[in-house]
Short mmCIF file of C-alpha atoms and ligand atoms in Angstrom, two decimals:
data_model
loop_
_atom_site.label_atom_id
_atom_site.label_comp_id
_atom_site.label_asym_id
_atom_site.label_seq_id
_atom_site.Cartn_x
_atom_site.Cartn_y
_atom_site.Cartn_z
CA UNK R 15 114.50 4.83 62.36
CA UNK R 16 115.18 8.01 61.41
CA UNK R 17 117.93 10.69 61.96
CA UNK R 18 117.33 14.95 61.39
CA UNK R 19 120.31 14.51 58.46
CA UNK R 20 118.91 11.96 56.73
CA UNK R 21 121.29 9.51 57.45
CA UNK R 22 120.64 6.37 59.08
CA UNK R 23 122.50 6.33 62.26
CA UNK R 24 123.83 3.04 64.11
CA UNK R 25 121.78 2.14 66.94
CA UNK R 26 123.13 -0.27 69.58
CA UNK R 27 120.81 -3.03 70.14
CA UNK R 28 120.77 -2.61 74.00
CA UNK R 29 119.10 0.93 72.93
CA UNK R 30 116.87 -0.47 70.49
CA UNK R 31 115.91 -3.17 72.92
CA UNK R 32 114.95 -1.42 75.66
CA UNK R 33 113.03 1.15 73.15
CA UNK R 34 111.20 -1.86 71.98
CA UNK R 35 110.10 -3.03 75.65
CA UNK R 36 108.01 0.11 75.97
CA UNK R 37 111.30 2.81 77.63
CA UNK R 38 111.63 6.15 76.34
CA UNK R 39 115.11 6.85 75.67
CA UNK R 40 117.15 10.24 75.87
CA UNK R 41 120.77 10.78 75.37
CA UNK R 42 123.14 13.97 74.97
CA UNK R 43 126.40 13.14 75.33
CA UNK R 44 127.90 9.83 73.84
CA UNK R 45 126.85 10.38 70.40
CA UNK R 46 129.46 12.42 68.18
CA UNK R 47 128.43 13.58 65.11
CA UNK R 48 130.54 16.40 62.76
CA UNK R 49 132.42 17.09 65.73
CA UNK R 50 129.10 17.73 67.76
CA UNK R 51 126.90 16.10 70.23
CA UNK R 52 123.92 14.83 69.21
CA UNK R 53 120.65 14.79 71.04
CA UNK R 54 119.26 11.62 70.81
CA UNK R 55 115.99 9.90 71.47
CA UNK R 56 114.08 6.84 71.32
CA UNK R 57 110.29 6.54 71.78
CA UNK R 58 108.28 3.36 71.30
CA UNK R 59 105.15 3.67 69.42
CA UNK R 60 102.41 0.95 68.84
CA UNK R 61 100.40 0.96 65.88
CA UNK R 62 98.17 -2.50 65.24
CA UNK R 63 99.16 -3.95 68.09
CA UNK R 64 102.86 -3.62 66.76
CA UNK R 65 105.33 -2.05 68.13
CA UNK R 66 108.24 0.02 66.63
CA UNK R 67 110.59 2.03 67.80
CA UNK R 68 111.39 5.75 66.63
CA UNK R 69 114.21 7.00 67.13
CA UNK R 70 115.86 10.30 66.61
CA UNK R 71 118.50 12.49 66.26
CA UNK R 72 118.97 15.91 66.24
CA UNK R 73 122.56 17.49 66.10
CA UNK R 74 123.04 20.06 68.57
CA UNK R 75 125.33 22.18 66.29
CA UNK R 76 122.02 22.86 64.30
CA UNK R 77 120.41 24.06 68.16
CA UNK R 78 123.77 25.78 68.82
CA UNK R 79 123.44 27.72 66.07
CA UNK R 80 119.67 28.69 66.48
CA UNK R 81 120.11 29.73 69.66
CA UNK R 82 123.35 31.43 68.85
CA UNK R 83 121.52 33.42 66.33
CA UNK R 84 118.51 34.35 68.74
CA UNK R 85 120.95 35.44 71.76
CA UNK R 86 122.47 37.68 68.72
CA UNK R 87 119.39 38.79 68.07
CA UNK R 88 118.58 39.65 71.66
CA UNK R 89 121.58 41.26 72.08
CA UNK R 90 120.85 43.90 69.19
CA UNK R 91 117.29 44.28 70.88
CA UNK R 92 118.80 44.92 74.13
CA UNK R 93 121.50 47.13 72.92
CA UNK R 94 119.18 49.41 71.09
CA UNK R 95 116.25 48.77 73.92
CA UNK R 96 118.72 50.47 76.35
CA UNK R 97 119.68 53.34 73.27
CA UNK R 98 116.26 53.92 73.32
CA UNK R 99 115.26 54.21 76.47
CA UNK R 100 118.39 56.81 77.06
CA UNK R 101 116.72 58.63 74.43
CA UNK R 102 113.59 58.47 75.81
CA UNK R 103 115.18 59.45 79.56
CA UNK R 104 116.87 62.29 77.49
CA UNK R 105 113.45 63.88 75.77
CA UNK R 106 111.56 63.57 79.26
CA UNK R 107 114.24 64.57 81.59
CA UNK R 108 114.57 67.71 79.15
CA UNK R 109 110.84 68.27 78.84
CA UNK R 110 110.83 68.29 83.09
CA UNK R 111 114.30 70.20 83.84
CA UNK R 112 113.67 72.79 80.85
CA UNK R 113 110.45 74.40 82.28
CA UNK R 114 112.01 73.44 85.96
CA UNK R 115 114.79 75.88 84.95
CA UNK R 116 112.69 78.42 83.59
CA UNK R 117 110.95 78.29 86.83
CA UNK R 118 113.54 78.26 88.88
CA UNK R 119 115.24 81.46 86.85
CA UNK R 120 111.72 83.23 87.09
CA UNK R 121 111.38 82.90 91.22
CA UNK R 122 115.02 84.17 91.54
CA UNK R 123 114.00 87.08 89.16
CA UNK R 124 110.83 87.32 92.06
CA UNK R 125 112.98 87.40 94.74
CA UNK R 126 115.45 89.90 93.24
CA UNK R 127 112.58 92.83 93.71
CA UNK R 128 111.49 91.90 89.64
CA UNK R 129 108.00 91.21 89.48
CA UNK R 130 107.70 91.77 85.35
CA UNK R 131 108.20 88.45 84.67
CA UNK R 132 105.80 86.10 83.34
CA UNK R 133 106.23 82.67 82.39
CA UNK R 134 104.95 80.79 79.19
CA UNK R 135 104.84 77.07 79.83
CA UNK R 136 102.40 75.10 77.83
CA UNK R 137 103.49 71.63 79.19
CA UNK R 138 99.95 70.90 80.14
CA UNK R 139 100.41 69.09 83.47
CA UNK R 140 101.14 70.46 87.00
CA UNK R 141 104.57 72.40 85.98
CA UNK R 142 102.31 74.73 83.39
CA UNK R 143 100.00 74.92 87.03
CA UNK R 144 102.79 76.02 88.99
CA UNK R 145 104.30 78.17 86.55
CA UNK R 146 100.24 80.35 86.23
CA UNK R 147 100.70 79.95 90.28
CA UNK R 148 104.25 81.59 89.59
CA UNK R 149 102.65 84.33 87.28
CA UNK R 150 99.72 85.31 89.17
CA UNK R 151 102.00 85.24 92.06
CA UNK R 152 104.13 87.98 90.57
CA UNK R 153 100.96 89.96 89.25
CA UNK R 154 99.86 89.90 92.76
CA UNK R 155 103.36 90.85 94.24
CA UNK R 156 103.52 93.58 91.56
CA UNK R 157 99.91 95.38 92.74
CA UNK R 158 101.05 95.23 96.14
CA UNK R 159 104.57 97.29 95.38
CA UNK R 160 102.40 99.41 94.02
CA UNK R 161 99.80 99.69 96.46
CA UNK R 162 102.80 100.36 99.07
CA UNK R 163 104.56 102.89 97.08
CA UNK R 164 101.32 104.69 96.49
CA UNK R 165 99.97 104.33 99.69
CA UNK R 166 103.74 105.89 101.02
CA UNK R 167 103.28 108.82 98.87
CA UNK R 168 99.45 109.27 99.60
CA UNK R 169 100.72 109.02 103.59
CA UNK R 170 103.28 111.47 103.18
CA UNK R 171 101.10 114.13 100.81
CA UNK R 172 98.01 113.61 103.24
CA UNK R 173 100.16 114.44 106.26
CA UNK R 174 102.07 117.32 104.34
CA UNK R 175 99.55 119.77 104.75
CA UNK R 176 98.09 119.46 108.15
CA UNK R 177 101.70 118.91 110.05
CA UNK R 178 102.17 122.55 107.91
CA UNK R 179 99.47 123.79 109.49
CA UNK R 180 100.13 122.72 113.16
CA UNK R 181 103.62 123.82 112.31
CA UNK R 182 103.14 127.12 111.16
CA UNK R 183 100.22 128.20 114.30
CA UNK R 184 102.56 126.74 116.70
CA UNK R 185 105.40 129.19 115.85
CA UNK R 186 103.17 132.21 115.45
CA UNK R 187 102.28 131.12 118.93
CA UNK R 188 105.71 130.72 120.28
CA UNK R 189 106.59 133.93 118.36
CA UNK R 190 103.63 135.84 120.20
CA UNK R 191 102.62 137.25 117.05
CA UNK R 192 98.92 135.85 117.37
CA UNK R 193 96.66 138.45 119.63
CA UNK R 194 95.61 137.52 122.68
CA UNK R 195 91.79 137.34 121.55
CA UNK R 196 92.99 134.82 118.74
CA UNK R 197 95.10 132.50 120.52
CA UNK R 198 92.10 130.14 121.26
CA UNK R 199 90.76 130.34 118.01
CA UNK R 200 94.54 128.90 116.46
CA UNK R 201 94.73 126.03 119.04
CA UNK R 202 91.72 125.00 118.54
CA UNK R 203 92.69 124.79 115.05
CA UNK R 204 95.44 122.85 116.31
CA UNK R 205 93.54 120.59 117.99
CA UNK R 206 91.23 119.87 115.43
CA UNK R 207 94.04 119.22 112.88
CA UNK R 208 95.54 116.98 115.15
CA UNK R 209 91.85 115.12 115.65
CA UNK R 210 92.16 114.87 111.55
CA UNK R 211 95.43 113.12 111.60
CA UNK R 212 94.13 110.67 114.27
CA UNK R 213 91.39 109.90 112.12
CA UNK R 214 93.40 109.32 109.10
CA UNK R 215 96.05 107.12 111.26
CA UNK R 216 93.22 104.92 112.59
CA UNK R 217 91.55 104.53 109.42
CA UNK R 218 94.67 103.79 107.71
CA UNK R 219 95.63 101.27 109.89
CA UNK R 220 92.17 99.51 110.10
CA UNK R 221 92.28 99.81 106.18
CA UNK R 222 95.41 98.27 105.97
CA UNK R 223 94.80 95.71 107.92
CA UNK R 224 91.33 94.76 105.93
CA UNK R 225 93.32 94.78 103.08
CA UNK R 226 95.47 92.89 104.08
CA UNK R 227 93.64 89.99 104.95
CA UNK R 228 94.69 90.23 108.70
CA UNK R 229 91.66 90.26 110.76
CA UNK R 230 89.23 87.53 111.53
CA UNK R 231 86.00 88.29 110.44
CA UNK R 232 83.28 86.47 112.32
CA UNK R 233 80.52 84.73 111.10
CA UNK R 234 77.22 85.56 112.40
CA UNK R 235 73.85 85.39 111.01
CA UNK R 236 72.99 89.02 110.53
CA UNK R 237 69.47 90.94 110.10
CA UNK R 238 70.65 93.60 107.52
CA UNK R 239 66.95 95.42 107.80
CA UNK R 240 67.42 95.30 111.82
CA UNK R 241 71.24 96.27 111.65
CA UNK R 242 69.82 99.09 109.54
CA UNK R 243 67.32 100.16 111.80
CA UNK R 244 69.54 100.17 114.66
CA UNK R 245 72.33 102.14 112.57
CA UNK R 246 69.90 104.64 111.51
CA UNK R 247 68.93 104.98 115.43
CA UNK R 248 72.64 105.72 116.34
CA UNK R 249 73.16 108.72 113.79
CA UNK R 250 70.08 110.81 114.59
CA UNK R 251 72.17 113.70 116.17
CA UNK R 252 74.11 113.74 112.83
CA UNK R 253 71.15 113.50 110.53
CA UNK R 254 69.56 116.99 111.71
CA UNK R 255 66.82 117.87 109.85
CA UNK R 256 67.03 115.28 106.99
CA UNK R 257 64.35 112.28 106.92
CA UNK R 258 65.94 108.86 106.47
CA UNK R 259 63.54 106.32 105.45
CA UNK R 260 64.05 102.56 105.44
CA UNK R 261 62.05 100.32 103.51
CA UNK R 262 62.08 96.30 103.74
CA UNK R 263 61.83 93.36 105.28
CA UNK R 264 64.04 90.89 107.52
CA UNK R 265 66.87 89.82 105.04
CA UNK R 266 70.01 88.04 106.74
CA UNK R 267 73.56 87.35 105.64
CA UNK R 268 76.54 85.65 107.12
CA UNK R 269 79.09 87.84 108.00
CA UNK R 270 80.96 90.53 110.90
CA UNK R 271 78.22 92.71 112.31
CA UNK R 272 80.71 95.32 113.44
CA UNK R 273 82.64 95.63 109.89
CA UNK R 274 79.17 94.95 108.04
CA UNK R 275 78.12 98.48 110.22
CA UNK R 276 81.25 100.39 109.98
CA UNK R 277 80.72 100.12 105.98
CA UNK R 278 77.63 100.94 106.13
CA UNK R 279 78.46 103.70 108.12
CA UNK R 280 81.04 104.86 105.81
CA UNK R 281 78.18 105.19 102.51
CA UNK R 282 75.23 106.72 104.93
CA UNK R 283 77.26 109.63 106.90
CA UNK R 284 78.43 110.45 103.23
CA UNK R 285 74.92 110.77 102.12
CA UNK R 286 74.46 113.17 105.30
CA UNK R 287 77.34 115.23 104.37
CA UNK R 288 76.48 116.05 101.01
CA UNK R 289 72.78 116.21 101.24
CA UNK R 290 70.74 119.58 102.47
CA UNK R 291 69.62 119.70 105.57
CA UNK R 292 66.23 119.13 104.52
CA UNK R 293 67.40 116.10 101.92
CA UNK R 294 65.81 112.71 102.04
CA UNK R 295 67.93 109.78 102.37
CA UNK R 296 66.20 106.34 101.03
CA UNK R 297 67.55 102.84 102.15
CA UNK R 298 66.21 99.45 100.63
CA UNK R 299 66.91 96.13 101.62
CA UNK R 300 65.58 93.76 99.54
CA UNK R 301 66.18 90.22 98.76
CA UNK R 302 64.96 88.95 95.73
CA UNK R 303 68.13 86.80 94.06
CA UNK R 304 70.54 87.94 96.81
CA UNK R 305 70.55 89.99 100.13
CA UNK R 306 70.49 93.69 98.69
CA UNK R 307 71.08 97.13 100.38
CA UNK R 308 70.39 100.60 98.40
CA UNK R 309 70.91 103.77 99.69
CA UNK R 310 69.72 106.37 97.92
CA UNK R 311 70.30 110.36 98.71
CA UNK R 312 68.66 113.86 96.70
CA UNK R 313 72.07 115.62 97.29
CA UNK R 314 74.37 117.02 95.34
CA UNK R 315 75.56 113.75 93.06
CA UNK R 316 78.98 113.41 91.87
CA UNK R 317 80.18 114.58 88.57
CA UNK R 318 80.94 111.41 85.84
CA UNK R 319 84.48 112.27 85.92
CA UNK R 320 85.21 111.56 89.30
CA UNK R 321 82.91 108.47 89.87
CA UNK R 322 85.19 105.57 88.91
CA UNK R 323 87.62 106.89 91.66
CA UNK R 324 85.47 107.59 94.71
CA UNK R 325 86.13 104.07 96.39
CA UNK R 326 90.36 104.63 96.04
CA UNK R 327 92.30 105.30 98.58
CA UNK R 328 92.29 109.55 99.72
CA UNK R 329 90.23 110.23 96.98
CA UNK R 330 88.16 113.22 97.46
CA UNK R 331 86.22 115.01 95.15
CA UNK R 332 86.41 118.50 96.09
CA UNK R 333 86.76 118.55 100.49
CA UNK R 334 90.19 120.12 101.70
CA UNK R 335 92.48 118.97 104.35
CA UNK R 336 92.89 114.90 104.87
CA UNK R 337 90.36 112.07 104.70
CA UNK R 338 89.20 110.17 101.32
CA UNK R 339 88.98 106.94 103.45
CA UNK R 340 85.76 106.22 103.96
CA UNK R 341 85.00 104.45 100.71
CA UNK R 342 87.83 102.41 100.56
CA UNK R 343 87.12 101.04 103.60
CA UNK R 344 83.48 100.53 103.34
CA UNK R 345 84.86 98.94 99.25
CA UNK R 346 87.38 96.67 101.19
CA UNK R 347 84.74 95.31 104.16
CA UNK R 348 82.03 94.17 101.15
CA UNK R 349 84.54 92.77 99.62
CA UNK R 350 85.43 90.63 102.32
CA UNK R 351 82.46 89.41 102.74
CA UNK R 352 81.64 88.78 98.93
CA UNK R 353 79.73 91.39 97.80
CA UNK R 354 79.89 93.97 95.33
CA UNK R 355 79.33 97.93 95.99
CA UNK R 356 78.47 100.05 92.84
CA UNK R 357 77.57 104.07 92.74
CA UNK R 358 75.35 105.94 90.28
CA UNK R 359 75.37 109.43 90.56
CA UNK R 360 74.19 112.47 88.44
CA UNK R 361 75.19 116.29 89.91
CA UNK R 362 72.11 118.27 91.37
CA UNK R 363 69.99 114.63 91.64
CA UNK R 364 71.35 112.67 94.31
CA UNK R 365 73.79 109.14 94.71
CA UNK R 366 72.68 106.01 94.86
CA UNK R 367 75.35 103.72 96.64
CA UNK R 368 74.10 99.60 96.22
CA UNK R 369 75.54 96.76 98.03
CA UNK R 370 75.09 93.28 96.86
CA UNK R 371 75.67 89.81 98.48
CA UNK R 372 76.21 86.88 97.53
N1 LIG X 22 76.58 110.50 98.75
C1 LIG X 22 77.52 111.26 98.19
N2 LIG X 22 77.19 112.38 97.52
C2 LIG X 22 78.13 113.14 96.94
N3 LIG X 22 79.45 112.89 96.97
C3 LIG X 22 79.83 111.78 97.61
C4 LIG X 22 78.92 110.91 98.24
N4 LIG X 22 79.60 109.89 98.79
C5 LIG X 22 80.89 110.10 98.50
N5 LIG X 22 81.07 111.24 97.81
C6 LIG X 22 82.34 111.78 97.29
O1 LIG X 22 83.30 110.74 97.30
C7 LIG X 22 84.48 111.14 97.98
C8 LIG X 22 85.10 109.94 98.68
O2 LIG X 22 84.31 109.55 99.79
P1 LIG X 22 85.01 108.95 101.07
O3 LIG X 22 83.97 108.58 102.06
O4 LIG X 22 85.94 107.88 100.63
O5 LIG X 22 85.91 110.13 101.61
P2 LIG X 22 85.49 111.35 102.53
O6 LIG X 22 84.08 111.25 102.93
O7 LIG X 22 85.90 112.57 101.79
O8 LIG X 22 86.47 111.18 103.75
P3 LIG X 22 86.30 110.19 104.98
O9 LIG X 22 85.14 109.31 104.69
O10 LIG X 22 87.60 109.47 105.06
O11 LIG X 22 86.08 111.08 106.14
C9 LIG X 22 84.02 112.21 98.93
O12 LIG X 22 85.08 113.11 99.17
C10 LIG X 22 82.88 112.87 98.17
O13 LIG X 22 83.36 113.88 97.34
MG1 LIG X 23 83.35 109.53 103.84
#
């Protein structure tokens, strides 16, 4: 017998007994010790064919107190397990809602007409995307302000001059100042200034609407050295005496036949109009990394100065009266479809104009 306290405790003999015929025993509640229950158990044992009974006791204060001292402990954990984890809620809440904010002050900044801000968020997940989506966003809002205020002032500088002139022959009309043998001679002036502006409107509008993304270019598989051929076909009355020669072999591309020709267009009646009438116009298509068109004219050229300019909007180089569209267009259709257009040029030589898919 032995007891957790070292003392030897009294064991009633009907305990001991039954201990002794083989029965585990296991008690809680009668025993009293120091004012506290004692747990209290008996187990037989058999060693050498003897059998003895163990018994013992373990005072619950001594439990009590263990666990007493572990729920203290737990609460501490809890208590600074939940101080923590407000911390921790704290630090990532303001790591989300301070970039949030700064996003959210940035797109009001947008929509209030200011498209100089930029955000700097190095957060390194999907905010820091949205807030380069945010900035490119503005860049892109910013060039297209721009664009509009430009293309507003270009519109109403382009349309200055030949309204002026319309203006002015129509009074000295009215006013009967023009002589009779000159009056058809200033309406057809009329006329053809009011062709001008119809041109400019319609290429204007088709530009516009390249640029802006709004038409639905098809996809068909297109013959560039046939398209050539046939384009080439369709100008002879405004070639005259110049030879155009087209050099190549079948080379195709995905893309809108109509645009694809209305671009090309654009580059090879600019060749006409600033080569002699006895000039030589060269077109390549080749295809050796990509689908490739050159064309190549002895005119005139284009001084250095005004080369990086040719393919904006109204740009002309030295022609009066409105136009300066033709580029941009022909720039804006490539682009839609990919490609790249680049110019050399040297003054008395000739332009080359190249075209290059992807
Ligand atoms: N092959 C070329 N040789 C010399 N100059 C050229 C050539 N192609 C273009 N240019 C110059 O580039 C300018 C811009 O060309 P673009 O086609 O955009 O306008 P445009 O021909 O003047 O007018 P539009 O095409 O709208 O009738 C022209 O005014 C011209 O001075
Ligand atoms: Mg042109």
């Amino acid at each position: 017998m032995m007891g957790m306290t070292g003392k030897i405790m009294n064991i009633e003999n009907a305990y001991l007994n039954k201990v002794l015929e083989g029965q585990t025993i296991y008690r809680t509640d009668e025993v009293m010790l120091r004012h506290s229950k004692i747990i209290y158990l008996g187990y037989p044992a058999k060693i050498n064919n003897n059998v003895f009974a163990i018994f013992i006791h373990i005072p619950t204060v001594e439990i009590n107190n263990a666990v007493s001292n572990i729920s203290k402990q737990f609460t501490y954990l809890l208590l600074f397990a939940i101080g923590l984890s407000f911390i921790g809620a704290y630090l990532i809440s303001s790591k989300f809602t301070k970039p949030i904010i700064e996003i959210n002050n940035a797109a009001r900044k947008i929509s209030d007409g200011d498209y100089s801000v930029r955000l700097s968020i190095n957060t390194d997940d999907e905010i820091e995307e949205l807030s380069k989506t945010i900035n490119s966003m503005a860049e892109n809002l910013s060039k297209t302000e721009k664009l509009r205020r430009d293309f507003i002032a270009n519109v109403t500088h382009e349309f200055r001059t030949p309204l002026g002139i319309i203006r002015g022959y129509a009074e000295a009309l009215y006013d009967d100042i023009v002589p009779i043998e000159e009056r058809k001679e200033y309406i057809q002036d009329i006329i053809e200034e009011v062709e001008r502006l119809n041109k400019l409107v319609n290429e204007n509008l088709e530009l516009s609407k390249i640029e802006s993304g709004n038409i639905n270019l098809k996809s068909e598989r297109i013959n560039l050295y046939k398209l050539l051929i046939d384009i080439v076909d369709k100008i002879k009355i405004l070639k005259g005496n110049r030879s155009i020669i087209i050099n190549g072999t079948d080379t195709f591309i995905n893309g809108d036949s109509y645009y694809i020709e209305m671009a090309i267009l654009n580059i090879l009646s600019n060749s006409i109009k600033h080569t002699k009438d006895d000039g030589i116009i060269e077109i390549n298509i080749s295809n050796q990394d990509n689908p490739q068109i050159t064309i190549k004219d002895n005119g005139e050229g284009i001084e250095e100065e005004h080369l990086p300019y040719i393919f904006e909007r109204f740009y002309r180089v030295k022609e009066k009266g409105v136009g300066g569209l033709g580029l941009s267009i022909a720039k804006e259709i490539i682009k839609l479809h990919r490609g790249s257009i680049q110019v050399k040029s040297k003054v008395g030589e000739g332009t080359t104009f190249t075209i290059q898919f992807k």
